[in-house]
Amino acid sequence: MNKSKSIHKSTQSMRIQEIQLRPVFDLTAYEDGFVFVSASFGYDGNLYILWIDQIPERERGMFVQSDLQQKRDYKVLIVDGVQNCVKGITTLESHFNLHYVQPLGEDLLLVGARSRYYGQDRYDLNGKIVDQEGQLLHELLLGDGIERVQTSVEGNIWTSYFDEGVFGNFGWHEPVGAPGLIAWNRQGEQIYVNTKADIADCYALNVVSDQKVWFYYYTDFQLGRITDPYDQPQVSLVETGLSGSHVVATNGTFALFQSGYNQKGQYSLLQQHGENKLSLAQKFSFISVDGDADELNVLDGRKDQLLFKERSYLYMVSLDELPRA
């Protein structure tokens, strides 16, 4: 493990550059009768959007349900991330509370963030593999408290976990997500388990390729990089000086983060110096086509891009589009 301190410019005098983004896709025509759940990048560069017909009520007004009392209708929209046109629509019914969708070869992986433990060998299987027609092919356990899900071109599944998944809840006294970051194959077998980073909550995940994975976590707020995860995993950790980013986009030289808990709408571009140092290069504020920053919500980071949503519009920004000082 390589654990080192970063070097930062003073942020007091650095001017925040305002960048106006333009919508890349309008969801309006596909929303009728459905409520938006999530959107994310696939390894193929496409966007995967998940809707449900009605958001399930929380248990006792607080906790997200896992297995629902009645089936709900879901819709998955696949959008070409380059041409910004629809490539496919999949509809399905499920009694499970689903939160994420990702490509898995020719099929789709749908994942519920919560999984309840009922007793020995009795628990919710919160990973659902379906075909393009929405027919269930396979179910697998991915653990409770899932923060992020990203699949790889080889057909593997990366899951990061928030604190309840790491420390246990919903009946899990020995939680599956205790390592904070796990990779699985299609059959639900663990093929990589984090042992290097002391993760209480893995905020951000970026699976660039099957040989390079980035993650950012609480409480150390370090950026982790995993290379060759399935054969001879090497892990490096470097301090970012940023607290509270739920996304990271990187091209190997620069990494873009949210600036912190109390800096809504602000983003910090850090420059990487080898494996051991990061320095603050620029600060940005992204605004929608209407000039609104507060309503532009960041959804996902993959490779060198971030994905945003504002009302019914999706926005993207890549590191190549950002000005340098």
C-alpha positions as protocol buffer text, in pm:
chain_id: "A"
residue {
  index: 1
  type: MET
  ca { x: 0 y: 0 z: 0 }
}
residue {
  index: 2
  type: ASN
  ca { x: 124 y: 341 z: -95 }
}
residue {
  index: 3
  type: LYS
  ca { x: -13 y: 606 z: 142 }
}
residue {
  index: 4
  type: SER
  ca { x: 112 y: 959 z: 101 }
}
residue {
  index: 5
  type: LYS
  ca { x: 21 y: 1321 z: 164 }
}
residue {
  index: 6
  type: SER
  ca { x: -88 y: 1555 z: -109 }
}
residue {
  index: 7
  type: ILE
  ca { x: 24 y: 1909 z: -188 }
}
residue {
  index: 8
  type: HIS
  ca { x: -243 y: 2178 z: -228 }
}
residue {
  index: 9
  type: LYS
  ca { x: -253 y: 2538 z: -339 }
}
residue {
  index: 10
  type: SER
  ca { x: -428 y: 2778 z: -106 }
}
residue {
  index: 11
  type: THR
  ca { x: -797 y: 2791 z: -195 }
}
residue {
  index: 12
  type: GLN
  ca { x: -856 y: 3131 z: -36 }
}
residue {
  index: 13
  type: SER
  ca { x: -752 y: 3336 z: -340 }
}
residue {
  index: 14
  type: MET
  ca { x: -842 y: 3092 z: -617 }
}
residue {
  index: 15
  type: ARG
  ca { x: -1122 y: 3223 z: -837 }
}
residue {
  index: 16
  type: ILE
  ca { x: -1413 y: 2988 z: -905 }
}
residue {
  index: 17
  type: GLN
  ca { x: -1474 y: 2963 z: -1278 }
}
residue {
  index: 18
  type: GLU
  ca { x: -1840 y: 2942 z: -1377 }
}
residue {
  index: 19
  type: ILE
  ca { x: -1914 y: 2696 z: -1657 }
}
residue {
  index: 20
  type: GLN
  ca { x: -2257 y: 2686 z: -1822 }
}
residue {
  index: 21
  type: LEU
  ca { x: -2353 y: 2337 z: -1939 }
}
residue {
  index: 22
  type: ARG
  ca { x: -2594 y: 2254 z: -2217 }
}
residue {
  index: 23
  type: PRO
  ca { x: -2844 y: 1967 z: -2195 }
}
residue {
  index: 24
  type: VAL
  ca { x: -2748 y: 1650 z: -2379 }
}
residue {
  index: 25
  type: PHE
  ca { x: -3083 y: 1473 z: -2344 }
}
residue {
  index: 26
  type: ASP
  ca { x: -3444 y: 1561 z: -2262 }
}
residue {
  index: 27
  type: LEU
  ca { x: -3625 y: 1293 z: -2060 }
}
residue {
  index: 28
  type: THR
  ca { x: -3969 y: 1453 z: -2083 }
}
residue {
  index: 29
  type: ALA
  ca { x: -4113 y: 1227 z: -2353 }
}
residue {
  index: 30
  type: TYR
  ca { x: -4026 y: 913 z: -2154 }
}
residue {
  index: 31
  type: GLU
  ca { x: -4146 y: 1016 z: -1808 }
}
residue {
  index: 32
  type: ASP
  ca { x: -4522 y: 973 z: -1844 }
}
residue {
  index: 33
  type: GLY
  ca { x: -4650 y: 764 z: -1552 }
}
residue {
  index: 34
  type: PHE
  ca { x: -4303 y: 711 z: -1405 }
}
residue {
  index: 35
  type: VAL
  ca { x: -4081 y: 870 z: -1139 }
}
residue {
  index: 36
  type: PHE
  ca { x: -3706 y: 912 z: -1193 }
}
residue {
  index: 37
  type: VAL
  ca { x: -3487 y: 686 z: -975 }
}
residue {
  index: 38
  type: SER
  ca { x: -3130 y: 709 z: -1107 }
}
residue {
  index: 39
  type: ALA
  ca { x: -2904 y: 755 z: -1408 }
}
residue {
  index: 40
  type: SER
  ca { x: -2547 y: 642 z: -1460 }
}
residue {
  index: 41
  type: PHE
  ca { x: -2278 y: 580 z: -1719 }
}
residue {
  index: 42
  type: GLY
  ca { x: -2220 y: 230 z: -1849 }
}
residue {
  index: 43
  type: TYR
  ca { x: -1877 y: 93 z: -1940 }
}
residue {
  index: 44
  type: ASP
  ca { x: -1994 y: 121 z: -2303 }
}
residue {
  index: 45
  type: GLY
  ca { x: -2037 y: 501 z: -2281 }
}
residue {
  index: 46
  type: ASN
  ca { x: -2416 y: 478 z: -2288 }
}
residue {
  index: 47
  type: LEU
  ca { x: -2642 y: 629 z: -2022 }
}
residue {
  index: 48
  type: TYR
  ca { x: -2869 y: 399 z: -1821 }
}
residue {
  index: 49
  type: ILE
  ca { x: -3177 y: 561 z: -1670 }
}
residue {
  index: 50
  type: LEU
  ca { x: -3412 y: 389 z: -1426 }
}
residue {
  index: 51
  type: TRP
  ca { x: -3773 y: 486 z: -1348 }
}
residue {
  index: 52
  type: ILE
  ca { x: -4041 y: 340 z: -1121 }
}
residue {
  index: 53
  type: ASP
  ca { x: -4418 y: 392 z: -1138 }
}
residue {
  index: 54
  type: GLN
  ca { x: -4434 y: 503 z: -774 }
}
residue {
  index: 55
  type: ILE
  ca { x: -4166 y: 563 z: -512 }
}
residue {
  index: 56
  type: PRO
  ca { x: -4219 y: 313 z: -226 }
}
residue {
  index: 57
  type: GLU
  ca { x: -4292 y: 453 z: 117 }
}
residue {
  index: 58
  type: ARG
  ca { x: -4015 y: 428 z: 373 }
}
residue {
  index: 59
  type: GLU
  ca { x: -4051 y: 194 z: 669 }
}
residue {
  index: 60
  type: ARG
  ca { x: -4158 y: 395 z: 974 }
}
residue {
  index: 61
  type: GLY
  ca { x: -4095 y: 699 z: 756 }
}
residue {
  index: 62
  type: MET
  ca { x: -3717 y: 650 z: 781 }
}
residue {
  index: 63
  type: PHE
  ca { x: -3579 y: 331 z: 629 }
}
residue {
  index: 64
  type: VAL
  ca { x: -3573 y: 236 z: 261 }
}
residue {
  index: 65
  type: GLN
  ca { x: -3761 y: -88 z: 205 }
}
residue {
  index: 66
  type: SER
  ca { x: -3601 y: -381 z: 27 }
}
residue {
  index: 67
  type: ASP
  ca { x: -3867 y: -638 z: -61 }
}
residue {
  index: 68
  type: LEU
  ca { x: -4195 y: -457 z: -142 }
}
residue {
  index: 69
  type: GLN
  ca { x: -4546 y: -572 z: -60 }
}
residue {
  index: 70
  type: GLN
  ca { x: -4662 y: -544 z: -419 }
}
residue {
  index: 71
  type: LYS
  ca { x: -4501 y: -548 z: -761 }
}
residue {
  index: 72
  type: ARG
  ca { x: -4402 y: -218 z: -913 }
}
residue {
  index: 73
  type: ASP
  ca { x: -4349 y: -126 z: -1275 }
}
residue {
  index: 74
  type: TYR
  ca { x: -3996 y: -23 z: -1377 }
}
residue {
  index: 75
  type: LYS
  ca { x: -3861 y: 123 z: -1700 }
}
residue {
  index: 76
  type: VAL
  ca { x: -3499 y: 135 z: -1819 }
}
residue {
  index: 77
  type: LEU
  ca { x: -3398 y: 380 z: -2089 }
}
residue {
  index: 78
  type: ILE
  ca { x: -3064 y: 333 z: -2268 }
}
residue {
  index: 79
  type: VAL
  ca { x: -2928 y: 649 z: -2431 }
}
residue {
  index: 80
  type: ASP
  ca { x: -2628 y: 664 z: -2663 }
}
residue {
  index: 81
  type: GLY
  ca { x: -2381 y: 884 z: -2478 }
}
residue {
  index: 82
  type: VAL
  ca { x: -2226 y: 1021 z: -2799 }
}
residue {
  index: 83
  type: GLN
  ca { x: -2521 y: 1059 z: -3037 }
}
residue {
  index: 84
  type: ASN
  ca { x: -2762 y: 1138 z: -2750 }
}
residue {
  index: 85
  type: CYS
  ca { x: -3036 y: 920 z: -2896 }
}
residue {
  index: 86
  type: VAL
  ca { x: -3237 y: 633 z: -2748 }
}
residue {
  index: 87
  type: LYS
  ca { x: -3087 y: 288 z: -2806 }
}
residue {
  index: 88
  type: GLY
  ca { x: -3338 y: 81 z: -2611 }
}
residue {
  index: 89
  type: ILE
  ca { x: -3624 y: 72 z: -2364 }
}
residue {
  index: 90
  type: THR
  ca { x: -3685 y: -217 z: -2125 }
}
residue {
  index: 91
  type: THR
  ca { x: -3989 y: -253 z: -1899 }
}
residue {
  index: 92
  type: LEU
  ca { x: -4031 y: -501 z: -1616 }
}
residue {
  index: 93
  type: GLU
  ca { x: -4222 y: -574 z: -1298 }
}
residue {
  index: 94
  type: SER
  ca { x: -4055 y: -649 z: -965 }
}
residue {
  index: 95
  type: HIS
  ca { x: -4156 y: -669 z: -601 }
}
residue {
  index: 96
  type: PHE
  ca { x: -3803 y: -553 z: -510 }
}
residue {
  index: 97
  type: ASN
  ca { x: -3705 y: -191 z: -445 }
}
residue {
  index: 98
  type: LEU
  ca { x: -3451 y: -124 z: -721 }
}
residue {
  index: 99
  type: HIS
  ca { x: -3216 y: 176 z: -733 }
}
residue {
  index: 100
  type: TYR
  ca { x: -2945 y: 119 z: -996 }
}
residue {
  index: 101
  type: VAL
  ca { x: -2913 y: -21 z: -1348 }
}
residue {
  index: 102
  type: GLN
  ca { x: -2596 y: -114 z: -1539 }
}
residue {
  index: 103
  type: PRO
  ca { x: -2514 y: -312 z: -1855 }
}
residue {
  index: 104
  type: LEU
  ca { x: -2396 y: -670 z: -1811 }
}
residue {
  index: 105
  type: GLY
  ca { x: -2295 y: -807 z: -2150 }
}
residue {
  index: 106
  type: GLU
  ca { x: -2614 y: -832 z: -2355 }
}
residue {
  index: 107
  type: ASP
  ca { x: -2823 y: -815 z: -2037 }
}
residue {
  index: 108
  type: LEU
  ca { x: -2902 y: -563 z: -1766 }
}
residue {
  index: 109
  type: LEU
  ca { x: -2812 y: -564 z: -1396 }
}
residue {
  index: 110
  type: LEU
  ca { x: -3066 y: -402 z: -1164 }
}
residue {
  index: 111
  type: VAL
  ca { x: -2965 y: -354 z: -800 }
}
residue {
  index: 112
  type: GLY
  ca { x: -3151 y: -263 z: -484 }
}
residue {
  index: 113
  type: ALA
  ca { x: -2945 y: -65 z: -234 }
}
residue {
  index: 114
  type: ARG
  ca { x: -3089 y: -259 z: 61 }
}
residue {
  index: 115
  type: SER
  ca { x: -3086 y: -628 z: 149 }
}
residue {
  index: 116
  type: ARG
  ca { x: -3242 y: -763 z: 468 }
}
residue {
  index: 117
  type: TYR
  ca { x: -3102 y: -1061 z: 661 }
}
residue {
  index: 118
  type: TYR
  ca { x: -3377 y: -1286 z: 800 }
}
residue {
  index: 119
  type: GLY
  ca { x: -3173 y: -1578 z: 937 }
}
residue {
  index: 120
  type: GLN
  ca { x: -2926 y: -1844 z: 827 }
}
residue {
  index: 121
  type: ASP
  ca { x: -2926 y: -1869 z: 447 }
}
residue {
  index: 122
  type: ARG
  ca { x: -3230 y: -1639 z: 432 }
}
residue {
  index: 123
  type: TYR
  ca { x: -3174 y: -1290 z: 293 }
}
residue {
  index: 124
  type: ASP
  ca { x: -3279 y: -1065 z: 8 }
}
residue {
  index: 125
  type: LEU
  ca { x: -3105 y: -1125 z: -324 }
}
residue {
  index: 126
  type: ASN
  ca { x: -3068 y: -763 z: -428 }
}
residue {
  index: 127
  type: GLY
  ca { x: -2896 y: -811 z: -764 }
}
residue {
  index: 128
  type: LYS
  ca { x: -3132 y: -894 z: -1053 }
}
residue {
  index: 129
  type: ILE
  ca { x: -3001 y: -987 z: -1399 }
}
residue {
  index: 130
  type: VAL
  ca { x: -3264 y: -946 z: -1671 }
}
residue {
  index: 131
  type: ASP
  ca { x: -3259 y: -970 z: -2048 }
}
residue {
  index: 132
  type: GLN
  ca { x: -3346 y: -685 z: -2283 }
}
residue {
  index: 133
  type: GLU
  ca { x: -3715 y: -783 z: -2260 }
}
residue {
  index: 134
  type: GLY
  ca { x: -3708 y: -754 z: -1882 }
}
residue {
  index: 135
  type: GLN
  ca { x: -3727 y: -1127 z: -1810 }
}
residue {
  index: 136
  type: LEU
  ca { x: -3545 y: -1233 z: -1493 }
}
residue {
  index: 137
  type: LEU
  ca { x: -3243 y: -1455 z: -1564 }
}
residue {
  index: 138
  type: HIS
  ca { x: -3059 y: -1472 z: -1231 }
}
residue {
  index: 139
  type: GLU
  ca { x: -3057 y: -1325 z: -878 }
}
residue {
  index: 140
  type: LEU
  ca { x: -2753 y: -1273 z: -655 }
}
residue {
  index: 141
  type: LEU
  ca { x: -2661 y: -1131 z: -317 }
}
residue {
  index: 142
  type: LEU
  ca { x: -2457 y: -810 z: -337 }
}
residue {
  index: 143
  type: GLY
  ca { x: -2495 y: -704 z: 27 }
}
residue {
  index: 144
  type: ASP
  ca { x: -2687 y: -434 z: 209 }
}
residue {
  index: 145
  type: GLY
  ca { x: -2609 y: -62 z: 202 }
}
residue {
  index: 146
  type: ILE
  ca { x: -2488 y: -21 z: -156 }
}
residue {
  index: 147
  type: GLU
  ca { x: -2363 y: 328 z: -237 }
}
residue {
  index: 148
  type: ARG
  ca { x: -2248 y: 278 z: -596 }
}
residue {
  index: 149
  type: VAL
  ca { x: -2262 y: 7 z: -864 }
}
residue {
  index: 150
  type: GLN
  ca { x: -2055 y: -9 z: -1182 }
}
residue {
  index: 151
  type: THR
  ca { x: -2001 y: -303 z: -1414 }
}
residue {
  index: 152
  type: SER
  ca { x: -1704 y: -375 z: -1640 }
}
residue {
  index: 153
  type: VAL
  ca { x: -1668 y: -487 z: -2000 }
}
residue {
  index: 154
  type: GLU
  ca { x: -1557 y: -830 z: -1877 }
}
residue {
  index: 155
  type: GLY
  ca { x: -1892 y: -876 z: -1705 }
}
residue {
  index: 156
  type: ASN
  ca { x: -1781 y: -809 z: -1349 }
}
residue {
  index: 157
  type: ILE
  ca { x: -1971 y: -604 z: -1090 }
}
residue {
  index: 158
  type: TRP
  ca { x: -1817 y: -344 z: -858 }
}
residue {
  index: 159
  type: THR
  ca { x: -2011 y: -236 z: -549 }
}
residue {
  index: 160
  type: SER
  ca { x: -1922 y: 26 z: -290 }
}
residue {
  index: 161
  type: TYR
  ca { x: -2104 y: 57 z: 44 }
}
residue {
  index: 162
  type: PHE
  ca { x: -2227 y: 329 z: 278 }
}
residue {
  index: 163
  type: ASP
  ca { x: -2193 y: 306 z: 656 }
}
residue {
  index: 164
  type: GLU
  ca { x: -2494 y: 80 z: 723 }
}
residue {
  index: 165
  type: GLY
  ca { x: -2358 y: -170 z: 471 }
}
residue {
  index: 166
  type: VAL
  ca { x: -2012 y: -155 z: 627 }
}
residue {
  index: 167
  type: PHE
  ca { x: -2108 y: -175 z: 995 }
}
residue {
  index: 168
  type: GLY
  ca { x: -2435 y: -364 z: 967 }
}
residue {
  index: 169
  type: ASN
  ca { x: -2809 y: -301 z: 976 }
}
residue {
  index: 170
  type: PHE
  ca { x: -3126 y: -473 z: 851 }
}
residue {
  index: 171
  type: GLY
  ca { x: -3031 y: -783 z: 1051 }
}
residue {
  index: 172
  type: TRP
  ca { x: -2673 y: -812 z: 919 }
}
residue {
  index: 173
  type: HIS
  ca { x: -2443 y: -873 z: 1216 }
}
residue {
  index: 174
  type: GLU
  ca { x: -2166 y: -982 z: 979 }
}
residue {
  index: 175
  type: PRO
  ca { x: -2235 y: -748 z: 687 }
}
residue {
  index: 176
  type: VAL
  ca { x: -2132 y: -847 z: 336 }
}
residue {
  index: 177
  type: GLY
  ca { x: -2020 y: -489 z: 269 }
}
residue {
  index: 178
  type: ALA
  ca { x: -1779 y: -468 z: 566 }
}
residue {
  index: 179
  type: PRO
  ca { x: -1474 y: -418 z: 334 }
}
residue {
  index: 180
  type: GLY
  ca { x: -1642 y: -111 z: 182 }
}
residue {
  index: 181
  type: LEU
  ca { x: -1557 y: -212 z: -176 }
}
residue {
  index: 182
  type: ILE
  ca { x: -1606 y: -548 z: -350 }
}
residue {
  index: 183
  type: ALA
  ca { x: -1597 y: -686 z: -705 }
}
residue {
  index: 184
  type: TRP
  ca { x: -1813 y: -982 z: -809 }
}
residue {
  index: 185
  type: ASN
  ca { x: -1848 y: -1202 z: -1114 }
}
residue {
  index: 186
  type: ARG
  ca { x: -2181 y: -1265 z: -1282 }
}
residue {
  index: 187
  type: GLN
  ca { x: -2246 y: -1567 z: -1062 }
}
residue {
  index: 188
  type: GLY
  ca { x: -2221 y: -1356 z: -747 }
}
residue {
  index: 189
  type: GLU
  ca { x: -1875 y: -1478 z: -640 }
}
residue {
  index: 190
  type: GLN
  ca { x: -1635 y: -1225 z: -489 }
}
residue {
  index: 191
  type: ILE
  ca { x: -1328 y: -1174 z: -708 }
}
residue {
  index: 192
  type: TYR
  ca { x: -1184 y: -867 z: -534 }
}
residue {
  index: 193
  type: VAL
  ca { x: -1224 y: -750 z: -173 }
}
residue {
  index: 194
  type: ASN
  ca { x: -1076 y: -429 z: -34 }
}
residue {
  index: 195
  type: THR
  ca { x: -819 y: -493 z: 240 }
}
residue {
  index: 196
  type: LYS
  ca { x: -603 y: -178 z: 211 }
}
residue {
  index: 197
  type: ALA
  ca { x: -831 y: 120 z: 274 }
}
residue {
  index: 198
  type: ASP
  ca { x: -1010 y: 168 z: 607 }
}
residue {
  index: 199
  type: ILE
  ca { x: -1350 y: 248 z: 456 }
}
residue {
  index: 200
  type: ALA
  ca { x: -1647 y: 362 z: 664 }
}
residue {
  index: 201
  type: ASP
  ca { x: -1837 y: 487 z: 357 }
}
residue {
  index: 202
  type: CYS
  ca { x: -1716 y: 454 z: -2 }
}
residue {
  index: 203
  type: TYR
  ca { x: -1859 y: 772 z: -148 }
}
residue {
  index: 204
  type: ALA
  ca { x: -1734 y: 754 z: -507 }
}
residue {
  index: 205
  type: LEU
  ca { x: -1644 y: 479 z: -752 }
}
residue {
  index: 206
  type: ASN
  ca { x: -1500 y: 503 z: -1102 }
}
residue {
  index: 207
  type: VAL
  ca { x: -1433 y: 181 z: -1293 }
}
residue {
  index: 208
  type: VAL
  ca { x: -1227 y: 312 z: -1584 }
}
residue {
  index: 209
  type: SER
  ca { x: -1139 y: -34 z: -1710 }
}
residue {
  index: 210
  type: ASP
  ca { x: -1096 y: -387 z: -1585 }
}
residue {
  index: 211
  type: GLN
  ca { x: -738 y: -299 z: -1499 }
}
residue {
  index: 212
  type: LYS
  ca { x: -792 y: 42 z: -1336 }
}
residue {
  index: 213
  type: VAL
  ca { x: -1046 y: 134 z: -1068 }
}
residue {
  index: 214
  type: TRP
  ca { x: -1065 y: 457 z: -867 }
}
residue {
  index: 215
  type: PHE
  ca { x: -1250 y: 513 z: -540 }
}
residue {
  index: 216
  type: TYR
  ca { x: -1287 y: 787 z: -277 }
}
residue {
  index: 217
  type: TYR
  ca { x: -1394 y: 720 z: 78 }
}
residue {
  index: 218
  type: TYR
  ca { x: -1478 y: 842 z: 427 }
}
residue {
  index: 219
  type: THR
  ca { x: -1328 y: 889 z: 682 }
}
residue {
  index: 220
  type: ASP
  ca { x: -981 y: 950 z: 535 }
}
residue {
  index: 221
  type: PHE
  ca { x: -1108 y: 1132 z: 222 }
}
residue {
  index: 222
  type: GLN
  ca { x: -837 y: 968 z: 18 }
}
residue {
  index: 223
  type: LEU
  ca { x: -839 y: 881 z: -350 }
}
residue {
  index: 224
  type: GLY
  ca { x: -764 y: 515 z: -407 }
}
residue {
  index: 225
  type: ARG
  ca { x: -643 y: 354 z: -725 }
}
residue {
  index: 226
  type: ILE
  ca { x: -651 y: -21 z: -790 }
}
residue {
  index: 227
  type: THR
  ca { x: -459 y: -171 z: -1080 }
}
residue {
  index: 228
  type: ASP
  ca { x: -480 y: -531 z: -1200 }
}
residue {
  index: 229
  type: PRO
  ca { x: -752 y: -602 z: -942 }
}
residue {
  index: 230
  type: TYR
  ca { x: -820 y: -962 z: -1041 }
}
residue {
  index: 231
  type: ASP
  ca { x: -464 y: -1091 z: -1086 }
}
residue {
  index: 232
  type: GLN
  ca { x: -209 y: -903 z: -875 }
}
residue {
  index: 233
  type: PRO
  ca { x: -395 y: -607 z: -723 }
}
residue {
  index: 234
  type: GLN
  ca { x: -188 y: -299 z: -643 }
}
residue {
  index: 235
  type: VAL
  ca { x: -350 y: -26 z: -435 }
}
residue {
  index: 236
  type: SER
  ca { x: -229 y: 332 z: -388 }
}
residue {
  index: 237
  type: LEU
  ca { x: -395 y: 588 z: -159 }
}
residue {
  index: 238
  type: VAL
  ca { x: -340 y: 964 z: -168 }
}
residue {
  index: 239
  type: GLU
  ca { x: -495 y: 1243 z: 37 }
}
residue {
  index: 240
  type: THR
  ca { x: -720 y: 1485 z: -150 }
}
residue {
  index: 241
  type: GLY
  ca { x: -779 y: 1757 z: 107 }
}
residue {
  index: 242
  type: LEU
  ca { x: -1147 y: 1748 z: 2 }
}
residue {
  index: 243
  type: SER
  ca { x: -1424 y: 1625 z: 230 }
}
residue {
  index: 244
  type: GLY
  ca { x: -1754 y: 1500 z: 101 }
}
residue {
  index: 245
  type: SER
  ca { x: -1736 y: 1433 z: -274 }
}
residue {
  index: 246
  type: HIS
  ca { x: -1974 y: 1167 z: -402 }
}
residue {
  index: 247
  type: VAL
  ca { x: -1823 y: 1156 z: -751 }
}
residue {
  index: 248
  type: VAL
  ca { x: -1484 y: 1152 z: -914 }
}
residue {
  index: 249
  type: ALA
  ca { x: -1394 y: 1181 z: -1283 }
}
residue {
  index: 250
  type: THR
  ca { x: -1036 y: 1128 z: -1397 }
}
residue {
  index: 251
  type: ASN
  ca { x: -825 y: 1101 z: -1710 }
}
residue {
  index: 252
  type: GLY
  ca { x: -515 y: 981 z: -1527 }
}
residue {
  index: 253
  type: THR
  ca { x: -362 y: 1329 z: -1505 }
}
residue {
  index: 254
  type: PHE
  ca { x: -647 y: 1532 z: -1357 }
}
residue {
  index: 255
  type: ALA
  ca { x: -928 y: 1431 z: -1121 }
}
residue {
  index: 256
  type: LEU
  ca { x: -1252 y: 1628 z: -1072 }
}
residue {
  index: 257
  type: PHE
  ca { x: -1432 y: 1616 z: -735 }
}
residue {
  index: 258
  type: GLN
  ca { x: -1709 y: 1796 z: -554 }
}
residue {
  index: 259
  type: SER
  ca { x: -1534 y: 2054 z: -334 }
}
residue {
  index: 260
  type: GLY
  ca { x: -1684 y: 1946 z: -1 }
}
residue {
  index: 261
  type: TYR
  ca { x: -1983 y: 1919 z: 229 }
}
residue {
  index: 262
  type: ASN
  ca { x: -2043 y: 2292 z: 267 }
}
residue {
  index: 263
  type: GLN
  ca { x: -1958 y: 2394 z: -88 }
}
residue {
  index: 264
  type: LYS
  ca { x: -2268 y: 2295 z: -283 }
}
residue {
  index: 265
  type: GLY
  ca { x: -2231 y: 2334 z: -655 }
}
residue {
  index: 266
  type: GLN
  ca { x: -1854 y: 2380 z: -641 }
}
residue {
  index: 267
  type: TYR
  ca { x: -1604 y: 2139 z: -795 }
}
residue {
  index: 268
  type: SER
  ca { x: -1227 y: 2107 z: -757 }
}
residue {
  index: 269
  type: LEU
  ca { x: -991 y: 1990 z: -1028 }
}
residue {
  index: 270
  type: LEU
  ca { x: -684 y: 1823 z: -881 }
}
residue {
  index: 271
  type: GLN
  ca { x: -370 y: 1749 z: -1080 }
}
residue {
  index: 272
  type: GLN
  ca { x: -196 y: 1419 z: -1019 }
}
residue {
  index: 273
  type: HIS
  ca { x: 181 y: 1405 z: -981 }
}
residue {
  index: 274
  type: GLY
  ca { x: 277 y: 1041 z: -1015 }
}
residue {
  index: 275
  type: GLU
  ca { x: 100 y: 816 z: -768 }
}
residue {
  index: 276
  type: ASN
  ca { x: 183 y: 1013 z: -458 }
}
residue {
  index: 277
  type: LYS
  ca { x: 67 y: 1374 z: -486 }
}
residue {
  index: 278
  type: LEU
  ca { x: -232 y: 1584 z: -584 }
}
residue {
  index: 279
  type: SER
  ca { x: -241 y: 1960 z: -620 }
}
residue {
  index: 280
  type: LEU
  ca { x: -538 y: 2190 z: -668 }
}
residue {
  index: 281
  type: ALA
  ca { x: -542 y: 2317 z: -1027 }
}
residue {
  index: 282
  type: GLN
  ca { x: -880 y: 2492 z: -1066 }
}
residue {
  index: 283
  type: LYS
  ca { x: -1220 y: 2538 z: -902 }
}
residue {
  index: 284
  type: PHE
  ca { x: -1543 y: 2537 z: -1099 }
}
residue {
  index: 285
  type: SER
  ca { x: -1913 y: 2600 z: -1059 }
}
residue {
  index: 286
  type: PHE
  ca { x: -2141 y: 2434 z: -1315 }
}
residue {
  index: 287
  type: ILE
  ca { x: -2472 y: 2592 z: -1402 }
}
residue {
  index: 288
  type: SER
  ca { x: -2765 y: 2479 z: -1613 }
}
residue {
  index: 289
  type: VAL
  ca { x: -2885 y: 2636 z: -1936 }
}
residue {
  index: 290
  type: ASP
  ca { x: -3113 y: 2858 z: -1723 }
}
residue {
  index: 291
  type: GLY
  ca { x: -2818 y: 2978 z: -1517 }
}
residue {
  index: 292
  type: ASP
  ca { x: -2913 y: 2771 z: -1211 }
}
residue {
  index: 293
  type: ALA
  ca { x: -2641 y: 2595 z: -1011 }
}
residue {
  index: 294
  type: ASP
  ca { x: -2843 y: 2482 z: -708 }
}
residue {
  index: 295
  type: GLU
  ca { x: -3077 y: 2258 z: -911 }
}
residue {
  index: 296
  type: LEU
  ca { x: -2801 y: 2092 z: -1114 }
}
residue {
  index: 297
  type: ASN
  ca { x: -2755 y: 1763 z: -929 }
}
residue {
  index: 298
  type: VAL
  ca { x: -2455 y: 1544 z: -1001 }
}
residue {
  index: 299
  type: LEU
  ca { x: -2549 y: 1178 z: -1050 }
}
residue {
  index: 300
  type: ASP
  ca { x: -2242 y: 982 z: -1153 }
}
residue {
  index: 301
  type: GLY
  ca { x: -1875 y: 989 z: -1250 }
}
residue {
  index: 302
  type: ARG
  ca { x: -1719 y: 747 z: -1498 }
}
residue {
  index: 303
  type: LYS
  ca { x: -1381 y: 770 z: -1667 }
}
residue {
  index: 304
  type: ASP
  ca { x: -1329 y: 1142 z: -1742 }
}
residue {
  index: 305
  type: GLN
  ca { x: -1696 y: 1251 z: -1731 }
}
residue {
  index: 306
  type: LEU
  ca { x: -1957 y: 1365 z: -1482 }
}
residue {
  index: 307
  type: LEU
  ca { x: -2333 y: 1326 z: -1532 }
}
residue {
  index: 308
  type: PHE
  ca { x: -2586 y: 1580 z: -1403 }
}
residue {
  index: 309
  type: LYS
  ca { x: -2965 y: 1617 z: -1396 }
}
residue {
  index: 310
  type: GLU
  ca { x: -3176 y: 1932 z: -1369 }
}
residue {
  index: 311
  type: ARG
  ca { x: -3553 y: 1895 z: -1398 }
}
residue {
  index: 312
  type: SER
  ca { x: -3602 y: 1664 z: -1700 }
}
residue {
  index: 313
  type: TYR
  ca { x: -3265 y: 1737 z: -1860 }
}
residue {
  index: 314
  type: LEU
  ca { x: -2940 y: 1542 z: -1844 }
}
residue {
  index: 315
  type: TYR
  ca { x: -2606 y: 1722 z: -1869 }
}
residue {
  index: 316
  type: MET
  ca { x: -2251 y: 1592 z: -1907 }
}
residue {
  index: 317
  type: VAL
  ca { x: -1908 y: 1745 z: -1873 }
}
residue {
  index: 318
  type: SER
  ca { x: -1570 y: 1592 z: -1956 }
}
residue {
  index: 319
  type: LEU
  ca { x: -1230 y: 1697 z: -1830 }
}
residue {
  index: 320
  type: ASP
  ca { x: -1124 y: 1789 z: -2184 }
}
residue {
  index: 321
  type: GLU
  ca { x: -1390 y: 2062 z: -2188 }
}
residue {
  index: 322
  type: LEU
  ca { x: -1257 y: 2238 z: -1879 }
}
residue {
  index: 323
  type: PRO
  ca { x: -1025 y: 2537 z: -1912 }
}
residue {
  index: 324
  type: ARG
  ca { x: -683 y: 2519 z: -1752 }
}
residue {
  index: 325
  type: ALA
  ca { x: -520 y: 2804 z: -1561 }
}
